[in-house]
Coordinates of C-alpha atoms in Angstrom, one line a residue:
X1 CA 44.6 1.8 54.1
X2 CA 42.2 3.8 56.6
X3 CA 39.7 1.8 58.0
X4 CA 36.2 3.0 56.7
X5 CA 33.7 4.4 59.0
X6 CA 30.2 4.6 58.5
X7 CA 28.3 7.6 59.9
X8 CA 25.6 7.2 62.6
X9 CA 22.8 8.3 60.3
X10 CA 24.1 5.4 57.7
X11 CA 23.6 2.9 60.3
X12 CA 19.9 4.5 61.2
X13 CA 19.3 4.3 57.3
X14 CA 20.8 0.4 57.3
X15 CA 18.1 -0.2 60.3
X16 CA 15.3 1.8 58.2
X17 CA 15.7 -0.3 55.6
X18 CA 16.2 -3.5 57.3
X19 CA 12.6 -2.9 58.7
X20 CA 11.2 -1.9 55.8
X21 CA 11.9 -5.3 54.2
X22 CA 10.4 -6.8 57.3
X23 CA 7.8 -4.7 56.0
X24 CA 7.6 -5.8 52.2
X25 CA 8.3 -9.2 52.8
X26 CA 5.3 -9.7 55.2
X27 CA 3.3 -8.1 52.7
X28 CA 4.5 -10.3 49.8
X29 CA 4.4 -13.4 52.2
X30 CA 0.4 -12.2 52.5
X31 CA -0.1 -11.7 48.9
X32 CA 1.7 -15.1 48.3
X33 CA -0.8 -17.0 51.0
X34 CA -3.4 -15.0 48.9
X35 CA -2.8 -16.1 45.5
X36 CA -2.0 -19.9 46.6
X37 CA -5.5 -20.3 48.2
X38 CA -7.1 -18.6 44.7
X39 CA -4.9 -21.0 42.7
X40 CA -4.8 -23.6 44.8
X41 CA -5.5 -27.1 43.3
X42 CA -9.1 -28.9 42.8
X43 CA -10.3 -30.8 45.8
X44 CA -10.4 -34.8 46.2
X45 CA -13.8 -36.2 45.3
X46 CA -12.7 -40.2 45.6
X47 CA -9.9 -42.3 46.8
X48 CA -8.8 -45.4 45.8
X49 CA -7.1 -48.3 47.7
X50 CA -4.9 -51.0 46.2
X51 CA -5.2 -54.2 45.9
X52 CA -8.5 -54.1 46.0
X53 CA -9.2 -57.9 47.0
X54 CA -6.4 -60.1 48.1
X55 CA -5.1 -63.6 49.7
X56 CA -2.7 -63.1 52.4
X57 CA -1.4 -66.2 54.5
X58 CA -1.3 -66.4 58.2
X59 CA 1.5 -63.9 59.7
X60 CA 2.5 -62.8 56.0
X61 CA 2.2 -59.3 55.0
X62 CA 0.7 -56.7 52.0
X63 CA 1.7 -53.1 51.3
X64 CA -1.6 -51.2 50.4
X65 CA -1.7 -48.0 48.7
X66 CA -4.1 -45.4 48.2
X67 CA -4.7 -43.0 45.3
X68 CA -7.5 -39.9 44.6
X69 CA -9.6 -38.4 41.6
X70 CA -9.4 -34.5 42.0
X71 CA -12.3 -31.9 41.1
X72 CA -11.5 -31.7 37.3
X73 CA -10.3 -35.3 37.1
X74 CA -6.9 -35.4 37.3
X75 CA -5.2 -37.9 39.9
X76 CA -3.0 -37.6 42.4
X77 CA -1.3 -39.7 44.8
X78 CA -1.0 -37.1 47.6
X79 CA -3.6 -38.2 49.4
X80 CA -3.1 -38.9 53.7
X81 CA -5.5 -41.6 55.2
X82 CA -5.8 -43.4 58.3
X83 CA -5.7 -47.0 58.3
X84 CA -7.7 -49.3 59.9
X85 CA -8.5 -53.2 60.2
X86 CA -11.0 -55.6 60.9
X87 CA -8.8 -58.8 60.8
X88 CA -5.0 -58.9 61.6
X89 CA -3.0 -55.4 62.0
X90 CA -1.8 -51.9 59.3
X91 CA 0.8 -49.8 60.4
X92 CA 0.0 -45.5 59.3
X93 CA 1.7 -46.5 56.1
X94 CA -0.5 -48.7 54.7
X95 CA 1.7 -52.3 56.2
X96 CA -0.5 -55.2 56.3
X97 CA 0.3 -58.1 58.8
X98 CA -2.0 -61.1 58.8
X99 CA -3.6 -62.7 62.2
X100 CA -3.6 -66.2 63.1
X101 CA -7.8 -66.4 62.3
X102 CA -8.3 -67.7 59.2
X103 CA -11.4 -65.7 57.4
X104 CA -12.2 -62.4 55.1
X105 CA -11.6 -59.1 56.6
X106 CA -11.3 -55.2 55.6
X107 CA -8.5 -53.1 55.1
X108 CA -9.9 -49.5 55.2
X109 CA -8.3 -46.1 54.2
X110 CA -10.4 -43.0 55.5
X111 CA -9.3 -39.6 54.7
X112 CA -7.7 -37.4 57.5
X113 CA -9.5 -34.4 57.7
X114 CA -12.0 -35.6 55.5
X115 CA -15.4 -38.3 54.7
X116 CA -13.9 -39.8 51.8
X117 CA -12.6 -43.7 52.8
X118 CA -12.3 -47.1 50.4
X119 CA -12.1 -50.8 51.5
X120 CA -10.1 -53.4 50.5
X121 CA -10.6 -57.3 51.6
X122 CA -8.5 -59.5 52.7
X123 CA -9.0 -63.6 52.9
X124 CA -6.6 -65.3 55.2
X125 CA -7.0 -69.1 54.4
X126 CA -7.0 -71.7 57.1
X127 CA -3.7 -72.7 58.6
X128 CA -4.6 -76.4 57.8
X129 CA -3.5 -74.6 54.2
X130 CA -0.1 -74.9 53.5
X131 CA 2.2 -73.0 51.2
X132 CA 3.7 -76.1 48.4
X133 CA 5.2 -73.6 45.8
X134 CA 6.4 -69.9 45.8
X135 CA 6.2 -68.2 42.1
X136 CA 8.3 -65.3 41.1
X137 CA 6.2 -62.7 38.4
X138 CA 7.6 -61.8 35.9
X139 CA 9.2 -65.4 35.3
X140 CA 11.6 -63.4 33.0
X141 CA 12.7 -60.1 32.3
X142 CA 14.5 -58.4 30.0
X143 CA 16.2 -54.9 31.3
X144 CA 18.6 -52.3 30.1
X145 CA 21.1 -51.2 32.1
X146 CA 20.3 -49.1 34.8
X147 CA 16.6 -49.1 34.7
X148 CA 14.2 -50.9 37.1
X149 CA 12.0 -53.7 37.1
X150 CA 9.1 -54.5 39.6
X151 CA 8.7 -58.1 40.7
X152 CA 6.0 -59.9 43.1
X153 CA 5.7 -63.3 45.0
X154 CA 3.0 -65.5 45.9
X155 CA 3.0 -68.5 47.6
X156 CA 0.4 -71.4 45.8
X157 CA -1.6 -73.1 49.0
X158 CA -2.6 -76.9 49.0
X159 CA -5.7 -76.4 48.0
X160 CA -4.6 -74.7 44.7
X161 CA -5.3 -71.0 45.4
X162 CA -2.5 -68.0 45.8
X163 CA -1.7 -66.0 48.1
X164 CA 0.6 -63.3 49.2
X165 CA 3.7 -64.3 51.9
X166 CA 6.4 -62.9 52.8
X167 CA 9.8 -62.8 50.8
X168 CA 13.5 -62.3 51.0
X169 CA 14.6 -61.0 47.7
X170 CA 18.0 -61.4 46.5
X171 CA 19.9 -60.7 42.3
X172 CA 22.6 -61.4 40.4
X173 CA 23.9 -58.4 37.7
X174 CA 21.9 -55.7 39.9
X175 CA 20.4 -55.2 42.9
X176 CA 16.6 -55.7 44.2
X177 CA 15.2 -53.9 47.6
X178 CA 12.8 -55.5 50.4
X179 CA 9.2 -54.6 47.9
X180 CA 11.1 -56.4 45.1
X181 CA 12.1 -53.3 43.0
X182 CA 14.8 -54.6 40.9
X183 CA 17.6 -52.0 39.6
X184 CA 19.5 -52.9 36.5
X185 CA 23.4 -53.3 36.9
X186 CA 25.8 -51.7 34.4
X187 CA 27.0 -55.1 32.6
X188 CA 25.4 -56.8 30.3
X189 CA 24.5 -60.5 30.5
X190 CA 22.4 -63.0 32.0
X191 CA 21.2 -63.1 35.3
X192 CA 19.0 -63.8 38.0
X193 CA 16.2 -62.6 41.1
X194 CA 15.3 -64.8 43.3
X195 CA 12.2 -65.0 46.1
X196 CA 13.1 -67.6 49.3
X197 CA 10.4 -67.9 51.7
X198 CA 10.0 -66.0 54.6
X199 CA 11.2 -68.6 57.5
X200 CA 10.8 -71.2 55.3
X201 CA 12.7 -73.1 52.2
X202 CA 10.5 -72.6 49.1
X203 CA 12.0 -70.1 46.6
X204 CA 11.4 -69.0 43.2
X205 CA 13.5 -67.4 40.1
X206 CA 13.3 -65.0 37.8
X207 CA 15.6 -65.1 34.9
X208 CA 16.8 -61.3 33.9
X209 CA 18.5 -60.1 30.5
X210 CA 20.4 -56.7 31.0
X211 CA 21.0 -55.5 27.6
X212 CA 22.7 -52.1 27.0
X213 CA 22.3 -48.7 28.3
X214 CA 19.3 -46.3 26.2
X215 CA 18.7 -43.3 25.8
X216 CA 16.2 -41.4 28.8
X217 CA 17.4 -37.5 27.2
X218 CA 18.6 -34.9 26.1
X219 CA 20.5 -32.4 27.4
X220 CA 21.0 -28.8 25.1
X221 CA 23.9 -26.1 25.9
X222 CA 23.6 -23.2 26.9
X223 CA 20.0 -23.4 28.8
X224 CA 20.5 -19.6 28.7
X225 CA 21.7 -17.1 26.3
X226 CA 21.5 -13.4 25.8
X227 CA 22.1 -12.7 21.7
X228 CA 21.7 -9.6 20.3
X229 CA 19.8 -9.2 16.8
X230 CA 21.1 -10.4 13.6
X231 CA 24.3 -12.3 15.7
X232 CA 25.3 -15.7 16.3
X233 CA 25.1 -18.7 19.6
X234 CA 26.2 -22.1 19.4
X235 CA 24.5 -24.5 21.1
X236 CA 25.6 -28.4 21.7
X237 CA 23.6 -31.5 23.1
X238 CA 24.9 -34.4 25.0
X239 CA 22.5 -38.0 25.1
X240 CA 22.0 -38.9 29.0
X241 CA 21.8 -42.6 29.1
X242 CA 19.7 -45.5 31.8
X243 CA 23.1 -45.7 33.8
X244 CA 23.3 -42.1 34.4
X245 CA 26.7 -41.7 32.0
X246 CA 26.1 -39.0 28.7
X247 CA 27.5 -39.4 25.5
X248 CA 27.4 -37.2 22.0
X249 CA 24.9 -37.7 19.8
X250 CA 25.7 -39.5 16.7
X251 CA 26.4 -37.2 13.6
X252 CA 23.2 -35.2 12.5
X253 CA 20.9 -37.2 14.6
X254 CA 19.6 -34.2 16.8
X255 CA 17.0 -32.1 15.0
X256 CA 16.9 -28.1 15.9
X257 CA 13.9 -25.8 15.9
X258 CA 13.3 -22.5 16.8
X259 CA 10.3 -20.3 17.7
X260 CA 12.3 -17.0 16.8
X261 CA 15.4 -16.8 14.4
X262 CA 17.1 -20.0 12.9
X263 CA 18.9 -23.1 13.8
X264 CA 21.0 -25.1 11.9
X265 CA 21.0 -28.7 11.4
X266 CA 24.7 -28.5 13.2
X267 CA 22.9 -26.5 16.1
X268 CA 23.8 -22.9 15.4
X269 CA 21.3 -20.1 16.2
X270 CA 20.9 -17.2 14.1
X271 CA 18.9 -14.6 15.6
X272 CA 16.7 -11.9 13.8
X273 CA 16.3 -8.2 14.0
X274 CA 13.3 -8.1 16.6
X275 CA 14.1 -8.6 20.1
X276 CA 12.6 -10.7 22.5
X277 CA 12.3 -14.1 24.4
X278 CA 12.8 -17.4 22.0
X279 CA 13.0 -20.8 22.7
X280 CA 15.8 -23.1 20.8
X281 CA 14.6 -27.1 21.1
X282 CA 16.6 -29.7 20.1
X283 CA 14.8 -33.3 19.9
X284 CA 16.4 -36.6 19.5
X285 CA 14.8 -40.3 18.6
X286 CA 16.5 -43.3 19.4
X287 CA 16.1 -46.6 17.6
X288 CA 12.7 -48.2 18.6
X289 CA 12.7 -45.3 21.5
X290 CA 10.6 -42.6 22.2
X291 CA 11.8 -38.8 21.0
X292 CA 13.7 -36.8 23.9
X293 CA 13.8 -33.2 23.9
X294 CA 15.4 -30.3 25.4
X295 CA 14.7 -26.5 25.4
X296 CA 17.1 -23.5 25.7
X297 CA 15.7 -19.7 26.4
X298 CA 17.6 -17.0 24.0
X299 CA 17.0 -13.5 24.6
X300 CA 17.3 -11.3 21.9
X301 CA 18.2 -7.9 22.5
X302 CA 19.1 -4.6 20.0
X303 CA 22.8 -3.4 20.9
X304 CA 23.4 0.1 20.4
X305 CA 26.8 1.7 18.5
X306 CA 26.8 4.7 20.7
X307 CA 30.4 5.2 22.1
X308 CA 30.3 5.8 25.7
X309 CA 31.4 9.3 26.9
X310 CA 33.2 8.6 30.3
X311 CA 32.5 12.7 31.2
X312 CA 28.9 11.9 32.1
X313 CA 30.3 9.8 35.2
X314 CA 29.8 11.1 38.5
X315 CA 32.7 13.0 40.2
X316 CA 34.8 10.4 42.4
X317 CA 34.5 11.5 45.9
X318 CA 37.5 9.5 47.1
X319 CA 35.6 6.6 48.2
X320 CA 38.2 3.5 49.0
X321 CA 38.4 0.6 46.6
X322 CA 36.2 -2.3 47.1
X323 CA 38.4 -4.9 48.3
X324 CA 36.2 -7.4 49.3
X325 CA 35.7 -7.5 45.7
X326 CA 39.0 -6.7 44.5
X327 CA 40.3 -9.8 42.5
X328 CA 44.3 -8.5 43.3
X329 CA 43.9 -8.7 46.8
X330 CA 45.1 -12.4 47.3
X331 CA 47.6 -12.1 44.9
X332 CA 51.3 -11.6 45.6
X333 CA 53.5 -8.8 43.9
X334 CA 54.4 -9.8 40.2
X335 CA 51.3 -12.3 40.3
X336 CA 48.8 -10.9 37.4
X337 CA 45.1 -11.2 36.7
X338 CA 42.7 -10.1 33.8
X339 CA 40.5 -7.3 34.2
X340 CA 36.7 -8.6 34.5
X341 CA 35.5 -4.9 32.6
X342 CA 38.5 -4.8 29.7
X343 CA 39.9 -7.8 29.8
X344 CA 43.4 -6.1 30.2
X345 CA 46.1 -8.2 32.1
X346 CA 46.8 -6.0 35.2
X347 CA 49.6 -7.1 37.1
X348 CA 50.9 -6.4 40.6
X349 CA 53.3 -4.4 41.5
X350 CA 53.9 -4.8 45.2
X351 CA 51.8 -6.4 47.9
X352 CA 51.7 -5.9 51.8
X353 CA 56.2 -7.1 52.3
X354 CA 56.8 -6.6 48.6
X355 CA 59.6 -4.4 48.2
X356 CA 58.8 -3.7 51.8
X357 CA 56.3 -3.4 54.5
X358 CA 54.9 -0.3 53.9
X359 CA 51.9 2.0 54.0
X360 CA 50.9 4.5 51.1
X361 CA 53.0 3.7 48.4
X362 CA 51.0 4.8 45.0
X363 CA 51.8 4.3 41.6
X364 CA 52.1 7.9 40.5
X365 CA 51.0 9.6 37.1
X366 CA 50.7 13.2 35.4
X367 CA 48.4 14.5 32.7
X368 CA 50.5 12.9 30.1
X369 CA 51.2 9.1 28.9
X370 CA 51.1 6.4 31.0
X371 CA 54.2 6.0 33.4
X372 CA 55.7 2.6 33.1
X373 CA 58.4 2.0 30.3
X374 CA 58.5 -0.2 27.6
X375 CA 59.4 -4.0 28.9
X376 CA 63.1 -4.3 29.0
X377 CA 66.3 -6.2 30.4
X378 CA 67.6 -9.6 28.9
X379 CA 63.7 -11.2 28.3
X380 CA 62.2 -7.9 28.4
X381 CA 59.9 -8.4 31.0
X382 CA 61.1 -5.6 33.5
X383 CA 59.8 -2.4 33.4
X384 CA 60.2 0.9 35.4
X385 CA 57.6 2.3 36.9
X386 CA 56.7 6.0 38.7
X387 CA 56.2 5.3 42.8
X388 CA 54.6 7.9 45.4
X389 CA 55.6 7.1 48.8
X390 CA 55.8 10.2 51.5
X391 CA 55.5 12.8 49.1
X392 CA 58.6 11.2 47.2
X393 CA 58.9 10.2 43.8
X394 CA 60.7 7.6 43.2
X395 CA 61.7 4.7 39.6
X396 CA 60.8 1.3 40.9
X397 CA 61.6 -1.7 38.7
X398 CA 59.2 -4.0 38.2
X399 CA 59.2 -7.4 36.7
X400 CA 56.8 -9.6 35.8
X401 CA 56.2 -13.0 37.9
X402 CA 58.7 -11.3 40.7
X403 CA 57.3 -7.8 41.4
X404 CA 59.2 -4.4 42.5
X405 CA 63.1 -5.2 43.2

């Protein structure tokens, strides 16, 4: 094959064009930063930090949080503050660490870039106050599998009040992080959490139920399909479960609407005569659950019966074959593949040492039928076949799964 070279004024064009979609996408990039300050969302008007009051012991630490109320009353949790406190230290994320000096302090958030702020307060009791007890919330739990459970610890002071100390976290059936998230294993059963004490040897536990894996949705296929009017499309659903597994739905349990065309109860879309976009929804409510649903796009699109009239193509002007796209091209001789366009099985005759190396070797043909016989031998899988090569013709016999001979 001749290597293919690409005239100078291509390569100006390539450049050209290369600019020019500097060009466009600087322009678009512009627009972009245009329309996202237009529609860009409401402004904070209040922020809110949690807890708002609580009882921290001496050295023991509380994760505060902080929360806004946007312009049209919405909330939002992406809000940046700086910390600050009057008692003990907070780390840029909100960390509280008690001091040694027993007494009420603030914890405040104030807005970066902003007035907006919110206080919290903090009572750190007197050392002479000792931790007796540590309680686990909830006391128990019941979970499915998979899903996740938040639990807290306070430690109950001498003189009868709470407050919060620091933890080690530990389960049985799942597993629990440092905050005391608690995350579900896949077996069923009894089990536990349990608090210890922070350099210490009071502990707490919680007593945990994992019962089986439910339903959290619904997942419809195709998402996509391209129908045209007055035809057919299939779709299916599968159930995704709390452990992250999917299963089929039980018989008829999934219920199937449509905004254009029909659905039947078994899931199969009918479309009708006017084109557009349509949506295909299938919904499913589990047993003392809450309905999942899931939505497909179908476009709908007229098909016309016209038979294509391969003289209106363009005059070939003996451009080389694409072979970077080519799906032959890593095949060997007698390997076959089907034709993306047709569907026809095509199958190789020869590659780059198949019969031999050679260049310009061509399957030759005339005006009349195709050149390749009828399949033929003992399983009659041979054929012969009409070769160019060097301005001779020659009868090359080809079988399939071994190429030329």
């Amino acid at each position: 094959m001749k290597p293919l070279t690409i005239p100078s004024y291509f390569r100006q064009r390539r450049t050209l064009g290369v600019a020019g979609c500097t060009l466009i996408a600087t322009a678009l990039l512009i627009a972009a930063c245009r329309a996202a300050a237009i529609d860009a969302p409401p402004g904070l008007v209040k922020i809110h930090i949690a807890p708002r009051t609580q009882t921290i012991a001496i050295g023991a630490t509380q994760q505060f949080a902080v929360t806004g109320d946007l312009r049209d009353g919405s909330p939002t949790t992406h809000v940046s503050v700086n910390y600050s406190a009057t008692g003990g230290t907070v780390t840029s994320g909100g960390l509280y660490t008690a001091g040694s000096t027993a007494g009420t302090y603030s914890v405040v958030a104030a807005q970066l870039d902003g007035t907006l702020a919110d206080t919290a307060t903090v009572t750190i009791p007197s050392a002479a106050q000792t931790v007796t007890a540590v309680v686990i919330s909830p006391a128990t739990a019941s979970v499915p599998a998979g899903l996740k459970q938040q639990f807290t610890a306070q430690g109950v002071l001498s003189s009868g009040d709470t407050a919060a100390i620091s933890v080690t976290y530990s389960a049985t059936g799942g597993t629990i992080d440092t905050q005391g998230l608690y995350t579900a294993g896949s077996t069923t059963g009894a089990f536990r959490v349990i608090a210890v004490e922070k350099n210490g040897t009071l502990a707490d536990t919680s007593a945990v139920t994992i019962t089986a894996a439910v339903v959290t949705g619904i997942a419809i296929s195709p998402k996509a399909a391209a129908v045209a009017t007055n035809s057919t499309q299939q779709f299916s659903t599968s159930l995704k479960l709390s452990t992250g597994a999917t299963q089929a739905p039980p018989a008829n349990s999934v219920t199937y609407t449509a905004t254009g065309g029909t659905v039947s109860s078994a899931g199969l879309y009918t479309a009708s005569n006017a084109p557009g976009t349509y949506k295909v929804i299938a919904a499913y409510t589990p047993t003392g659950g809450n309905t999942v649903a899931d939505t497909a796009t179908v476009t709908v699109a007229t098909t016309s019966s016209t038979v294509a009239d391969p003289t209106q193509l363009p005059a070939a002007n003996r451009q080389s074959p694409d072979y970077a796209h080519y799906v032959g091209g890593t095949l060997a001789a007698g390997q076959s593949y089907a034709d993306a366009a047709t569907g026809v099985r095509v199958w190789k005759l020869t590659d780059a040492n198949t019969p031999l190396r050679n260049s310009g070797m061509s399957h030759d043909y005339s005006s009349g039928s195709v050149q390749v016989t009828r399949g033929w031998g003992a399983t009659g899988t041979t054929h012969t076949v009409l070769m160019l090569q060097g301005g001779n013709h020659w009868f090359v016999d080809f079988t399939r799964g071994q190429g030329t001979s």
